[in-house]
Amino acid sequence: RMPRARWDEQTLKIFGLDPRAETPSREEWLRMVLPEDQRVVTQADNEVPPRGEVRTLTYRIRRPDGEIRHLQSRRACLYDDTGQPVRVYGAVIDVTDHMRARSERDALLERMQVIAESVGVGIWDWDPVAHASSWNDRMYELFGRPREWFTERTWLDAVHPEDRATARERMAEALAHGDRFDIEFRVPWPDSSVRWIAARGRVLRDGQGRAVRMIGVNVDVTAHRRAEQEARELLARMQLATEAAGVGIWELELPTLRMHWDEQTFRLVGRRPDEFADLSAQWTCVIHPDDMPAMRAAQRRALKELQPFELEMRVVRPDGEVRYVVLRGQVQCDALGRPAKQFGVVIDVTERRRAEDALRAKEAAERANQAKTEFLSRVSHELRTPLNAILGFTQILELDREQPLSPVQRQRVQHIQQAGWHLLALIDEILDLSRIETGKAKLTFSAVALTELVDECLPLVAPDAERRHITMTVAREKAPVAWADRTRIKQVLINLLSNAVKYNRDGGNVHVMLDTDAFGNALIAVRDTGHGLSARQIEQLFQPFNRLGLEGAPVPGTGIGLALSRSLIEQMRGRLEVSSELQVGTEFRVTLPAARPAAATLAPSPMVTLTRSDVRGGVLYVEDNADNVAVVEQLLAMRPNVRLFTAADGATARVLAAVCQPDLILLDMRLPDIDGFALFDALRAQPETRAIPCVALSANVAPADIARARAVGFVDYWTKPLNAQEFLRKIDALLVRH
C-alpha cells in the first residue's frame, strides 16, 4: 500500500475541502466518515483488490460545514511484472441526489402499497421480453385464486371465455403501438360468482421504442357495473312505460328560449327531429291555433307566480289528425330566485277524450232508444183499444145467426178479422219488446230441463213441417239443465223452430242439438237447410221490424221475433248467436247459465282465515270508483304482507304496472279512459307487464263478457258486489301460487 494517498481537486471538492489544500491523511479522512459506516470503510481500505477486479463501496461522510453526503468509491490495484501490488487507484462519485431519490421512491412505493392494500387495488408488473410478472397479494384475491394456481397459467386463463379474446387483443395493441392498457373484463370465481375487473396499465419503452415493461393496477368494479346495469334497466323500463303511456318530456331554457324535446314528444306530435330547422322557433306550429292563446296565458301565469301549470290542448299532426294532449310544466329558478327554465311532460289523452265522447254519444243513444221504447210502448198500448173494437165486432158479425152474413160478406169479414189478429200479434210483440228493453219484464228463474222443453215445443211446429215435408231431428249429446225463465225460454225456442221451418226448403231438415259448452253452460242449437244469410244480412238480423228484404214475400212475419228473443236471452244472462252459409243453411245457438245441482247450493263454503301473514306480494287495483277502492283496501288490510297499488285510469295503470312489477293486477272492465279489454291488450303488449296475471272485476255479469275475458287470457272474472271471504280465498290462492 502506498504510505500516503493523493487526491485530485474534484475529490477535494466532493469532500467539501479547498481544492488547493493538501490531501488529508488517512486518519483525517476516516474521521469524516460517519461512525455507522467507518467499520466497512476501514475494512475495504485495508484490502487490496485482486488483479483485474474493481471494488465498489457506498458510504456517508460529514463535510466540514456539517452537510452529510453519500459517496460511492471504485478502487482497483496496479500490479508489476512479478505480480506484486504497486499502487491502488480509484474514483469517488457523489451519489447523494441519487440515494435521496431512491429513498423517496422506496417510501412512495411503500405508501402506495399500503394504500393499494387498504382500498383493494391490485398492482402488477410484467416483463414482456422475459414473460415474467410480479403481483401483490391483492391481485390473487381479485382473481379469486391462490398464487399456486398461476404456476403454469397466465392471468388470461382466469378471464371469462367471452372476454378473453378482447383482453388479449387490447394487450397486443398496447405493446405494439400504444403506451396505455385499459380494459374491463369478467373473472369467474370458483364459487360460480362472476366479478368485473378494471385493468389500467402503462407501457414503458427503450430508446428503440421496444416495449420493455408494463406496469399497472387492477380494481374490482363489480358493484359499479351492477349499479350501471340496474340504472340502465330502470331507465329502459321508464322509457318503455312513458312510451306506452304516451308521455313525452320537454324543457325550455328561459334566458335563451331554447326548446328541447325527447323522442317520445316528437312521436306524439307525428314529427321527426330533422323536420325542425330550429325547434326553439318552430315548436308552436304543432299546436292548434285556437289553443295557442290559452297555452301562452298559462305559461305566462306560471312564470309570474312561479307555480306549476296544467293545460289540455290540441296538437295537429302533418296528416291533419288532431290529438288531445295535457301539457304539464314546472318552473325551476336559479340561485338568485330568478326563473331559469321550464320543464314538464306532454301526455296524450286522445283515447280518454274519445272514450268520453263515445260515452256521451252512447248515453245520448241510450236516451234516444229509451225514449223510442217508451213511445212505442205508449203508442202500442193506445192501439189496443180501437183494435179490440174492430176484432170484437167482426167476431159478432161472424157469429150473428139472426142476421147472418152472405158468403161474400162473410169472406170480407174474415179478411178484416185476419188482418186484425195479425195487427194484434204485432202490437203484443211490440209491447213485449218494449217491456224487455226497459227492464220491466218480470222473469222467474228456475232449473229448466231443456230436453223436456224441446219435446214440448216440437209438436207446436210439427204441422207446418209435415205440410212442407221437412224432417225434424234431435241430438241429445247431454241433458243440460239451464237456470232461466221456463216460459220465456220456451217462447224463444218456439220462435227459432218456427223460423227454421218457415225459411227452409221444401223437403229440408231441421236439426236440434242439446249439449254443454266448454264452460259448463247449457247449449241449444237449431240448424236448418234453408237459403242461408249473407254477412250483411246477419249484421241487420236482430234489428226490430227488419225482415231483410222479405217484406213482400209470402212467408208471414213481423221482423220482431229475433230481436225479442235475443233481448230475452241476454236478460237471462245468456247469449244468442248465429252462423250461416248461403245456399247451405243457418244455425242459431242459445247459451244459458247452467243450473247448479241442489247439493252444491246447500254445501257451505269453507271459512277463510281472516288474517294471514304468509301471503305476500304486490297487487295493482285499477279502479276509478273511490268506494270500490276502499273496499279492496280494507280487505287486503287482513293480508299485512300484501302491498296494494292503485290506479284510477288506464294510462296510470300502464306506467305503474311496468315500474312497480306487481304479482297480480285486478282490472276493472270499465275505466274513464279505456275499457278493460283494451287495457289488458296494452299490458300484454308491454314486455315488462306481459307475464303479470290479470283478474277482471266488473258489475257486469253477462256470460258473454265472462267467457270473452277468460278466452283472451284473464286468469279469472270476479263480479261485484264482492263476497269478502271468496275474494280473500282467491287472492290467497293466486299469490301463494305465484
XYZ file of C-alpha atoms in Angstrom:
738
model
C 0.000 0.000 0.000
C 1.152 3.495 -0.670
C 2.135 5.237 2.552
C 0.091 8.280 1.587
C -2.813 8.959 -0.759
C -3.120 11.696 -3.274
C -6.475 13.299 -4.241
C -7.239 15.475 -7.200
C -9.084 18.787 -6.958
C -12.523 17.247 -7.749
C -12.140 14.716 -4.950
C -11.279 17.518 -2.521
C -14.387 19.417 -3.650
C -16.551 16.308 -3.124
C -15.296 16.085 0.469
C -16.000 19.803 0.960
C -12.322 20.765 1.151
C -10.388 23.525 -0.516
C -9.237 22.272 -3.955
C -5.842 23.821 -3.307
C -5.392 22.085 0.031
C -3.199 19.097 0.705
C -4.639 15.629 0.576
C -5.851 14.747 4.089
C -4.226 11.933 5.975
C -5.922 8.547 6.320
C -6.958 9.366 9.891
C -8.397 12.752 8.850
C -10.306 11.140 6.030
C -11.697 8.362 8.233
C -12.881 10.936 10.810
C -15.089 12.465 8.084
C -16.845 9.094 7.576
C -19.993 8.658 9.650
C -19.454 6.303 12.603
C -22.070 3.866 11.285
C -20.050 3.378 8.078
C -16.445 3.516 9.469
C -16.117 -0.254 10.008
C -16.938 -1.199 6.396
C -14.832 1.693 5.053
C -11.805 0.699 7.163
C -12.172 -2.920 6.143
C -12.344 -2.010 2.459
C -9.372 0.335 2.746
C -7.261 -2.399 4.302
C -7.935 -4.779 1.448
C -6.025 -4.802 -1.859
C -8.275 -5.543 -4.843
C -7.182 -8.610 -6.824
C -5.727 -8.149 -10.284
C -8.363 -7.010 -12.805
C -11.087 -6.524 -10.167
C -12.806 -3.242 -9.264
C -14.220 -2.874 -5.759
C -17.207 -0.611 -5.192
C -18.247 0.850 -1.828
C -21.007 3.274 -0.858
C -20.731 5.239 2.400
C -21.560 8.564 4.016
C -19.361 11.475 5.126
C -19.883 14.644 7.065
C -18.288 17.634 5.406
C -16.552 20.354 7.405
C -19.698 22.508 7.025
C -21.755 19.695 8.615
C -23.567 18.529 5.448
C -23.903 14.775 5.036
C -23.213 13.384 1.588
C -23.484 9.897 0.062
C -20.340 8.803 -1.792
C -19.583 5.820 -3.984
C -15.925 4.829 -4.458
C -14.470 2.430 -7.002
C -10.970 1.017 -6.373
C -8.555 -1.118 -8.397
C -4.890 -2.182 -7.932
C -1.931 -1.945 -10.331
C 0.492 -4.930 -10.252
C 4.073 -5.183 -11.596
C 5.501 -7.931 -13.763
C 6.272 -10.083 -10.734
C 2.676 -9.895 -9.549
C 3.341 -7.534 -6.664
C 0.857 -4.681 -5.990
C 2.353 -1.376 -6.942
C -0.431 1.209 -6.478
C -4.156 1.403 -5.596
C -6.118 3.930 -7.589
C -9.779 4.794 -7.980
C -12.505 7.377 -8.186
C -15.156 8.890 -5.911
C -18.664 9.863 -7.066
C -21.163 11.961 -5.092
C -24.397 9.920 -5.256
C -26.339 11.909 -2.654
C -29.068 13.030 -5.017
C -29.480 9.520 -6.418
C -29.721 7.986 -2.960
C -32.286 10.559 -1.867
C -34.357 9.905 -4.968
C -34.217 6.162 -4.359
C -35.198 6.671 -0.727
C -38.116 8.837 -1.721
C -39.091 6.261 -4.341
C -38.951 3.453 -1.807
C -41.042 5.489 0.627
C -43.520 6.276 -2.117
C -43.739 2.630 -3.120
C -44.333 1.677 0.483
C -47.105 4.254 0.812
C -48.634 3.091 -2.485
C -48.551 -0.498 -1.253
C -50.339 0.487 1.958
C -52.937 2.467 0.012
C -53.398 -0.320 -2.536
C -53.982 -2.863 0.215
C -56.402 -0.583 2.100
C -58.584 0.199 -0.942
C -58.274 -3.212 -2.572
C -56.133 -2.296 -5.580
C -54.036 -4.967 -7.234
C -50.589 -3.931 -8.515
C -48.820 -5.774 -11.312
C -45.526 -5.518 -13.176
C -44.835 -7.503 -16.351
C -41.684 -8.008 -18.414
C -42.865 -8.789 -21.975
C -39.362 -9.851 -23.037
C -38.783 -12.375 -20.278
C -42.504 -13.114 -19.892
C -42.128 -12.648 -16.160
C -44.539 -10.807 -13.896
C -44.879 -9.860 -10.248
C -48.147 -9.247 -8.362
C -49.072 -8.013 -4.937
C -51.321 -10.207 -2.780
C -54.444 -8.245 -3.734
C -54.078 -9.367 -7.368
C -54.629 -13.003 -6.403
C -57.636 -12.008 -4.308
C -59.154 -10.169 -7.282
C -58.869 -13.273 -9.434
C -60.289 -15.454 -6.646
C -57.408 -17.949 -6.835
C -54.255 -18.753 -4.823
C -50.751 -17.945 -6.011
C -50.102 -21.625 -6.845
C -52.906 -21.617 -9.443
C -50.842 -19.342 -11.685
C -47.721 -21.528 -11.614
C -48.478 -22.923 -15.066
C -51.207 -20.450 -16.098
C -51.419 -16.804 -17.048
C -53.942 -14.197 -15.971
C -55.738 -14.650 -19.312
C -56.621 -18.219 -18.302
C -58.678 -16.795 -15.426
C -60.600 -14.336 -17.645
C -64.165 -15.163 -18.744
C -64.039 -17.068 -22.083
C -66.230 -14.443 -23.770
C -63.833 -11.641 -22.743
C -60.530 -13.475 -23.213
C -60.006 -12.676 -26.909
C -60.732 -8.973 -26.393
C -58.331 -8.751 -23.443
C -55.581 -10.463 -25.455
C -56.137 -8.104 -28.409
C -56.064 -4.991 -26.212
C -52.775 -6.021 -24.621
C -51.259 -6.814 -28.021
C -52.333 -3.409 -29.321
C -50.817 -1.641 -26.312
C -47.495 -3.499 -26.744
C -47.365 -2.882 -30.474
C -48.484 0.719 -30.814
C -49.667 2.412 -27.650
C -48.482 3.415 -24.255
C -51.689 2.681 -22.328
C -53.575 -0.521 -21.482
C -57.191 -0.020 -20.397
C -59.849 -2.745 -20.306
C -62.668 -4.184 -18.181
C -63.289 -7.917 -18.170
C -65.102 -10.616 -16.203
C -63.467 -13.224 -13.967
C -65.486 -16.321 -12.995
C -64.643 -17.306 -9.417
C -64.555 -20.937 -8.247
C -67.765 -20.315 -6.223
C -69.607 -19.654 -9.564
C -69.869 -15.919 -8.953
C -68.593 -13.523 -11.610
C -66.558 -10.400 -10.831
C -65.805 -7.433 -13.079
C -62.143 -6.269 -13.078
C -60.853 -2.973 -14.479
C -57.193 -3.168 -15.572
C -55.242 0.050 -16.160
C -51.602 -0.117 -17.263
C -48.733 1.750 -18.923
C -46.159 0.514 -21.410
C -42.501 1.523 -20.911
C -40.226 1.503 -23.982
C -36.470 1.648 -24.574
C -34.601 4.027 -26.845
C -35.570 1.998 -29.908
C -39.269 2.136 -28.995
C -39.454 -1.506 -27.928
C -41.783 -2.400 -25.042
C -39.592 -3.477 -22.140
C -42.036 -3.270 -19.247
C -45.752 -2.905 -18.400
C -46.938 -1.744 -15.008
C -50.460 -1.147 -13.805
C -53.244 -1.703 -11.344
C -56.415 -3.832 -11.194
C -59.604 -2.778 -9.410
C -62.814 -4.714 -8.654
C -65.638 -2.723 -10.343
C -68.408 -5.335 -9.912
C -70.580 -3.107 -7.726
C -70.186 -0.218 -10.156
C -71.082 -2.445 -13.091
C -74.163 -3.766 -11.310
C -75.269 -0.261 -10.400
C -74.854 0.823 -14.026
C -76.852 -2.196 -15.224
C -79.642 -1.519 -12.730
C -79.702 2.126 -13.770
C -79.906 1.147 -17.449
C -82.698 -1.323 -16.739
C -84.609 1.253 -14.691
C -84.162 3.861 -17.430
C -85.288 1.356 -20.059
C -88.384 0.481 -18.009
C -89.199 4.138 -17.502
C -88.753 4.855 -21.207
C -90.979 1.921 -22.153
C -93.524 2.991 -19.567
C -93.615 6.591 -20.761
C -93.838 5.458 -24.376
C -96.637 3.033 -23.576
C -98.489 5.743 -21.657
C -97.959 8.334 -24.409
C -95.844 10.622 -22.193
C -93.226 12.977 -23.666
C -90.666 15.157 -21.846
C -89.831 18.772 -22.754
C -87.573 21.538 -21.424
C -87.456 25.281 -22.180
C -84.357 27.361 -21.262
C -85.839 30.720 -20.307
C -82.883 33.079 -20.908
C -82.314 31.780 -24.463
C -85.818 30.335 -25.105
C -84.176 27.162 -26.390
C -86.636 24.254 -26.502
C -85.668 20.592 -26.053
C -87.903 17.566 -26.757
C -87.290 13.897 -26.164
C -88.010 11.304 -28.879
C -91.432 10.474 -27.422
C -92.564 14.099 -27.738
C -91.636 14.114 -31.431
C -93.543 10.860 -31.930
C -96.526 12.236 -30.051
C -96.898 15.144 -32.485
C -96.116 12.935 -35.505
C -92.837 14.671 -36.385
C -89.154 13.781 -36.735
C -86.360 15.864 -35.186
C -84.896 16.634 -38.634
C -88.173 18.273 -39.685
C -87.369 21.294 -37.495
C -84.526 23.518 -38.624
C -84.921 25.489 -35.375
C -87.108 23.764 -32.787
C -86.963 26.764 -30.463
C -88.610 28.965 -33.087
C -90.904 26.392 -34.722
C -92.267 24.170 -31.953
C -95.516 26.144 -31.564
C -96.539 25.238 -35.119
C -97.806 21.872 -33.863
C -100.352 23.495 -31.517
C -103.897 24.026 -32.755
C -104.290 27.772 -33.491
C -107.414 28.028 -31.337
C -105.480 26.718 -28.295
C -102.432 29.000 -28.610
C -103.825 31.934 -26.509
C -104.720 29.631 -23.613
C -101.317 27.944 -23.745
C -99.453 31.279 -23.746
C -101.592 32.612 -20.892
C -100.974 29.513 -18.761
C -97.231 29.738 -19.421
C -97.057 33.442 -18.507
C -99.107 32.896 -15.350
C -96.800 30.068 -14.261
C -93.699 32.261 -14.767
C -95.238 35.173 -12.909
C -96.456 33.136 -9.952
C -93.613 30.569 -10.079
C -96.209 27.817 -9.914
C -96.792 24.597 -11.889
C -99.333 24.716 -14.691
C -101.520 22.181 -16.461
C -103.446 22.654 -19.672
C -105.341 20.395 -22.054
C -104.959 21.394 -25.686
C -104.852 20.017 -29.211
C -101.905 19.293 -31.474
C -102.182 18.891 -35.234
C -100.116 16.236 -36.965
C -98.796 16.663 -40.520
C -101.544 14.407 -41.903
C -104.190 16.628 -40.343
C -105.034 14.312 -37.452
C -105.899 16.202 -34.273
C -104.674 14.723 -30.978
C -105.593 15.861 -27.476
C -102.705 16.308 -25.030
C -102.256 17.504 -21.455
C -99.301 19.877 -21.066
C -97.846 19.976 -17.554
C -94.999 22.321 -16.627
C -92.811 23.283 -13.685
C -90.603 26.362 -13.178
C -87.014 25.989 -11.951
C -85.216 29.026 -10.518
C -81.509 29.864 -10.302
C -79.550 30.668 -7.135
C -80.955 34.225 -7.137
C -84.552 33.048 -7.346
C -84.983 34.027 -10.997
C -86.822 31.670 -13.397
C -84.149 29.678 -15.239
C -86.115 27.006 -17.075
C -89.497 25.406 -17.557
C -89.748 21.658 -17.888
C -92.501 19.102 -17.834
C -94.364 16.376 -19.672
C -96.825 16.010 -22.528
C -99.443 13.280 -22.097
C -101.559 12.000 -24.958
C -105.162 11.864 -23.693
C -106.807 11.390 -27.079
C -108.134 7.948 -26.233
C -109.579 9.250 -22.990
C -111.259 12.123 -24.788
C -112.587 9.774 -27.432
C -113.809 7.455 -24.715
C -115.554 10.383 -23.045
C -117.075 11.462 -26.353
C -118.095 7.883 -27.082
C -119.597 7.616 -23.627
C -121.578 10.804 -24.164
C -122.698 9.570 -27.578
C -123.640 6.217 -26.058
C -125.605 7.914 -23.328
C -127.378 10.056 -25.927
C -128.151 6.963 -27.999
C -129.421 5.138 -24.934
C -131.607 8.098 -24.013
C -132.940 8.200 -27.556
C -133.528 4.449 -27.546
C -135.234 4.680 -24.176
C -137.465 7.466 -25.459
C -138.240 5.406 -28.541
C -139.085 2.359 -26.456
C -141.328 4.329 -24.138
C -143.012 5.953 -27.121
C -143.642 2.570 -28.765
C -144.983 1.224 -25.521
C -147.456 4.088 -25.170
C -148.497 4.014 -28.818
C -148.851 0.240 -28.861
C -150.959 0.375 -25.741
C -153.247 3.021 -27.233
C -153.720 0.948 -30.392
C -155.152 -1.986 -28.470
C -158.350 -0.100 -27.556
C -159.646 0.543 -31.090
C -158.327 -2.825 -32.232
C -160.359 -4.506 -29.527
C -163.496 -2.949 -31.003
C -162.549 -3.960 -34.556
C -161.919 -7.587 -33.642
C -164.909 -7.718 -31.332
C -167.413 -6.502 -33.884
C -166.017 -8.697 -36.682
C -166.446 -11.698 -34.430
C -170.021 -10.620 -33.585
C -170.847 -10.266 -37.271
C -169.433 -13.722 -37.911
C -171.414 -15.317 -35.063
C -174.765 -13.499 -35.631
C -177.385 -16.091 -36.527
C -180.367 -13.738 -36.577
C -178.877 -11.605 -39.324
C -176.403 -13.959 -40.970
C -173.870 -12.657 -43.421
C -173.923 -13.579 -47.029
C -170.985 -15.720 -48.263
C -169.344 -12.684 -49.840
C -169.815 -10.625 -46.668
C -168.517 -13.496 -44.515
C -165.406 -13.712 -46.693
C -164.834 -9.969 -46.401
C -165.284 -10.052 -42.604
C -162.802 -12.927 -42.345
C -160.234 -10.824 -44.238
C -160.790 -7.965 -41.780
C -160.531 -10.358 -38.847
C -157.311 -11.963 -40.095
C -155.759 -8.535 -40.568
C -156.877 -7.549 -37.057
C -155.403 -10.655 -35.423
C -152.172 -10.055 -37.296
C -152.136 -6.448 -36.109
C -152.825 -7.584 -32.525
C -149.927 -10.049 -32.674
C -147.713 -7.231 -33.948
C -148.801 -4.944 -31.108
C -148.252 -7.677 -28.490
C -144.746 -8.280 -29.764
C -144.020 -4.547 -29.724
C -145.236 -4.303 -26.136
C -143.261 -7.371 -25.150
C -140.091 -5.969 -26.744
C -140.701 -2.622 -25.067
C -141.014 -4.206 -21.631
C -137.836 -6.238 -22.094
C -135.757 -3.306 -23.374
C -136.868 -1.098 -20.461
C -136.182 -3.877 -17.973
C -139.810 -4.047 -16.881
C -140.363 -7.633 -17.953
C -140.528 -9.890 -14.913
C -138.568 -13.149 -15.160
C -138.904 -16.091 -12.832
C -135.729 -18.175 -12.716
C -135.652 -21.889 -12.037
C -133.849 -25.032 -13.153
C -135.177 -25.836 -16.653
C -134.578 -29.293 -18.163
C -134.027 -28.391 -21.824
C -134.642 -31.936 -23.106
C -138.201 -31.873 -21.768
C -138.710 -28.331 -23.076
C -137.678 -29.315 -26.622
C -140.113 -32.242 -26.510
C -142.897 -29.780 -25.622
C -142.052 -27.336 -28.428
C -141.594 -29.720 -31.354
C -145.306 -30.684 -31.650
C -146.253 -26.992 -31.935
C -144.344 -26.575 -35.221
C -144.754 -30.137 -36.461
C -147.880 -29.469 -38.603
C -146.136 -26.795 -40.678
C -143.062 -29.035 -41.028
C -145.137 -32.012 -42.154
C -147.019 -29.918 -44.685
C -143.687 -28.999 -46.368
C -142.115 -32.433 -45.854
C -139.401 -31.057 -43.546
C -137.700 -33.622 -41.331
C -137.038 -32.654 -37.684
C -134.331 -34.438 -35.658
C -132.937 -34.008 -32.139
C -129.409 -34.928 -30.970
C -129.242 -35.254 -27.199
C -125.476 -35.226 -26.578
C -126.156 -34.337 -22.945
C -129.182 -33.416 -20.854
C -128.387 -29.792 -19.916
C -130.313 -28.001 -17.186
C -130.434 -24.203 -17.561
C -131.029 -21.519 -14.966
C -133.690 -19.482 -16.792
C -137.346 -18.416 -17.042
C -139.126 -21.502 -18.382
C -141.908 -19.589 -20.141
C -139.526 -17.177 -21.838
C -137.044 -19.822 -22.980
C -139.953 -21.776 -24.420
C -141.081 -18.631 -26.270
C -137.561 -18.236 -27.738
C -137.298 -21.881 -28.728
C -140.682 -21.848 -30.488
C -139.612 -18.727 -32.423
C -136.339 -20.383 -33.553
C -138.063 -23.630 -34.546
C -140.816 -21.740 -36.365
C -138.238 -19.690 -38.336
C -136.256 -22.855 -39.142
C -139.394 -24.284 -40.739
C -140.670 -21.071 -42.413
C -137.343 -20.173 -44.073
C -136.390 -23.741 -45.017
C -136.614 -25.530 -48.338
C -139.454 -27.959 -49.021
C -138.155 -31.391 -48.087
C -135.367 -29.878 -45.974
C -134.164 -30.653 -42.465
C -134.294 -29.009 -39.048
C -131.729 -30.353 -36.570
C -131.817 -29.578 -32.834
C -128.779 -30.298 -30.648
C -128.633 -30.246 -26.841
C -125.201 -30.022 -25.203
C -122.969 -28.016 -22.819
C -120.106 -25.731 -23.835
C -116.504 -25.668 -22.558
C -117.526 -23.537 -19.545
C -120.360 -25.858 -18.493
C -123.146 -23.593 -19.806
C -126.305 -25.133 -21.268
C -126.436 -25.059 -25.087
C -129.300 -25.392 -27.612
C -128.533 -25.262 -31.354
C -131.201 -25.117 -34.096
C -129.886 -25.670 -37.634
C -131.890 -25.523 -40.884
C -131.126 -26.246 -44.535
C -132.590 -23.039 -45.938
C -131.086 -20.496 -48.325
C -128.766 -19.046 -45.693
C -127.837 -15.439 -44.936
C -125.144 -13.101 -46.229
C -122.753 -11.256 -43.896
C -124.711 -8.011 -44.407
C -127.998 -9.736 -43.600
C -126.502 -11.153 -40.393
C -125.479 -7.622 -39.338
C -129.120 -6.486 -39.652
C -130.704 -9.702 -38.409
C -131.582 -8.563 -34.881
C -132.941 -5.127 -35.851
C -136.636 -4.824 -34.953
C -139.028 -4.724 -37.945
C -136.210 -5.523 -40.380
C -137.225 -8.591 -42.432
C -134.107 -8.429 -44.616
C -135.970 -7.665 -47.816
C -138.739 -10.272 -47.318
C -141.433 -7.737 -46.519
C -143.341 -8.645 -49.702
C -142.624 -12.373 -49.523
C -145.440 -14.891 -48.912
C -143.713 -16.014 -45.680
C -145.586 -14.301 -42.803
C -143.672 -12.416 -40.099
C -143.170 -9.083 -38.349
C -139.382 -8.900 -38.001
C -139.615 -8.633 -34.214
C -139.260 -12.257 -33.094
C -135.443 -12.498 -33.238
C -134.899 -9.086 -31.636
C -137.293 -10.116 -28.876
C -135.584 -13.495 -28.475
C -132.105 -12.015 -28.138
C -133.293 -9.444 -25.569
C -134.903 -12.241 -23.524
C -131.797 -14.435 -23.676
C -129.499 -11.572 -22.655
C -131.801 -10.702 -19.752
C -131.433 -14.327 -18.630
C -127.606 -13.774 -18.689
C -127.159 -15.834 -21.816
C -126.409 -15.144 -25.436
C -127.999 -15.824 -28.834
C -125.539 -16.290 -31.732
C -125.959 -17.070 -35.406
C -123.813 -18.516 -38.181
C -124.897 -19.030 -41.765
C -123.687 -20.023 -45.210
C -125.506 -19.092 -48.400
C -127.281 -21.994 -50.075
C -126.341 -24.267 -47.149
C -128.348 -23.108 -44.154
C -128.373 -21.228 -40.864
C -127.681 -22.200 -37.259
C -128.861 -20.352 -34.135
C -127.157 -21.155 -30.812
C -128.623 -20.317 -27.407
C -126.224 -20.395 -24.436
C -127.625 -20.133 -20.897
C -126.043 -20.426 -17.442
C -126.232 -23.959 -16.118
C -128.349 -24.599 -13.034
C -126.319 -25.621 -10.014
C -127.027 -29.044 -8.544
C -129.122 -28.826 -5.394
C -126.403 -30.425 -3.297
C -123.882 -27.877 -4.416
C -126.089 -24.940 -3.443
C -126.591 -26.351 0.059
C -122.920 -27.069 0.756
C -121.457 -24.334 2.952
C -118.337 -22.547 1.749
C -115.245 -23.216 3.872
C -114.314 -20.392 6.198
C -111.264 -18.405 5.164
C -108.556 -17.332 7.607
C -109.279 -13.660 8.271
C -105.659 -12.627 8.803
C -102.714 -14.338 7.095
C -99.114 -13.145 7.220
C -97.814 -15.892 4.933
C -99.467 -14.385 1.847
C -97.013 -11.980 0.217
C -96.787 -9.961 -2.975
C -97.884 -6.824 -4.754
C -101.389 -6.155 -6.101
C -102.287 -3.358 -8.541
C -106.017 -2.440 -8.429
C -107.166 -0.397 -11.464
C -110.456 1.272 -10.474
C -111.842 4.805 -10.822
C -114.521 4.423 -8.133
C -113.166 5.520 -4.764
C -115.701 3.445 -2.809
C -114.667 0.258 -4.632
C -111.003 1.023 -3.948
C -111.784 1.498 -0.257
C -113.448 -1.922 -0.090
C -110.384 -3.673 -1.530
C -108.049 -1.675 0.710
C -109.982 -2.814 3.792
C -110.000 -6.443 2.652
C -106.282 -6.521 1.883
C -105.551 -4.954 5.254
C -106.139 -8.520 6.507
C -103.087 -9.510 4.469
C -100.375 -7.298 6.058
C -97.628 -8.586 3.736
C -99.568 -7.796 0.557
C -98.751 -4.364 -0.877
C -101.572 -2.584 -2.729
C -101.019 -0.125 -5.607
C -103.972 1.753 -7.112
C -104.555 3.461 -10.448
C -107.660 5.422 -11.445
C -107.248 5.112 -15.209
C -105.585 3.044 -17.906
C -102.686 5.410 -18.599
C -101.587 5.410 -14.951
C -102.051 1.652 -14.741
C -99.677 1.005 -17.641
C -96.912 3.083 -16.028
C -97.375 1.665 -12.510
C -97.512 -1.921 -13.734
C -94.249 -1.515 -15.665
C -92.368 0.250 -12.853
C -93.768 -1.483 -9.737
C -93.930 -5.022 -11.220
C -96.872 -6.298 -9.098
C -97.593 -10.013 -8.745
C -101.290 -9.578 -9.629
C -103.433 -6.956 -11.396
C -107.125 -6.510 -10.528
C -108.633 -4.760 -13.541
C -111.992 -3.003 -13.595
C -113.578 -3.543 -17.007
C -114.959 -0.032 -17.404
C -112.491 2.812 -16.864
C -112.841 6.501 -17.755
C -110.188 6.461 -20.485
C -110.244 2.883 -21.782
C -112.233 -0.327 -21.497
C -110.841 -3.328 -19.634
C -110.196 -5.487 -22.698
C -108.206 -2.738 -24.453
C -106.135 -2.083 -21.309
C -105.477 -5.830 -20.988
C -104.178 -5.867 -24.579
C -101.942 -2.861 -23.819
C -100.476 -4.593 -20.741
C -99.796 -7.730 -22.755
C -98.016 -5.609 -25.403
C -95.502 -4.244 -22.837
C -92.578 -6.648 -22.203
C -92.459 -5.653 -18.512
C -96.126 -6.499 -17.884
C -96.734 -9.288 -20.395
C -96.488 -12.122 -17.850
C -98.315 -10.495 -14.903
C -101.608 -12.360 -14.237
C -104.764 -10.224 -14.514
C -108.197 -10.713 -12.951
C -111.251 -8.927 -14.389
C -113.563 -7.170 -11.890
C -116.964 -5.972 -13.073
C -120.568 -5.442 -12.072
C -121.471 -6.837 -15.484
C -122.439 -10.499 -15.068
C -123.175 -11.212 -18.715
C -121.876 -14.722 -19.543
C -120.654 -13.453 -22.913
C -118.280 -10.974 -21.264
C -117.136 -13.571 -18.734
C -116.395 -16.093 -21.481
C -114.604 -13.470 -23.566
C -112.415 -12.390 -20.647
C -111.298 -15.944 -19.957
C -110.753 -16.612 -23.635
C -108.382 -13.644 -24.121
C -106.221 -14.563 -21.115
C -107.672 -13.221 -17.836
C -106.987 -15.789 -15.117
C -110.458 -15.185 -13.637
C -113.544 -12.920 -13.729
C -114.893 -11.672 -10.387
C -118.282 -9.963 -10.205
C -119.403 -7.117 -7.957
C -120.522 -6.824 -5.220
C -117.620 -8.805 -3.866
C -118.058 -11.648 -1.393
C -115.398 -10.879 1.191
C -114.438 -14.454 2.053
C -114.481 -15.551 -1.568
C -112.322 -12.543 -2.535
C -109.697 -13.303 0.118
C -109.700 -17.006 -0.721
C -109.000 -16.261 -4.380
C -106.333 -13.645 -3.547
C -104.599 -16.180 -1.276
C -104.681 -18.850 -3.962
C -103.254 -16.579 -6.663
C -100.473 -15.031 -4.568
C -99.410 -18.247 -2.848
C -99.331 -19.999 -6.225
C -97.265 -17.158 -7.652
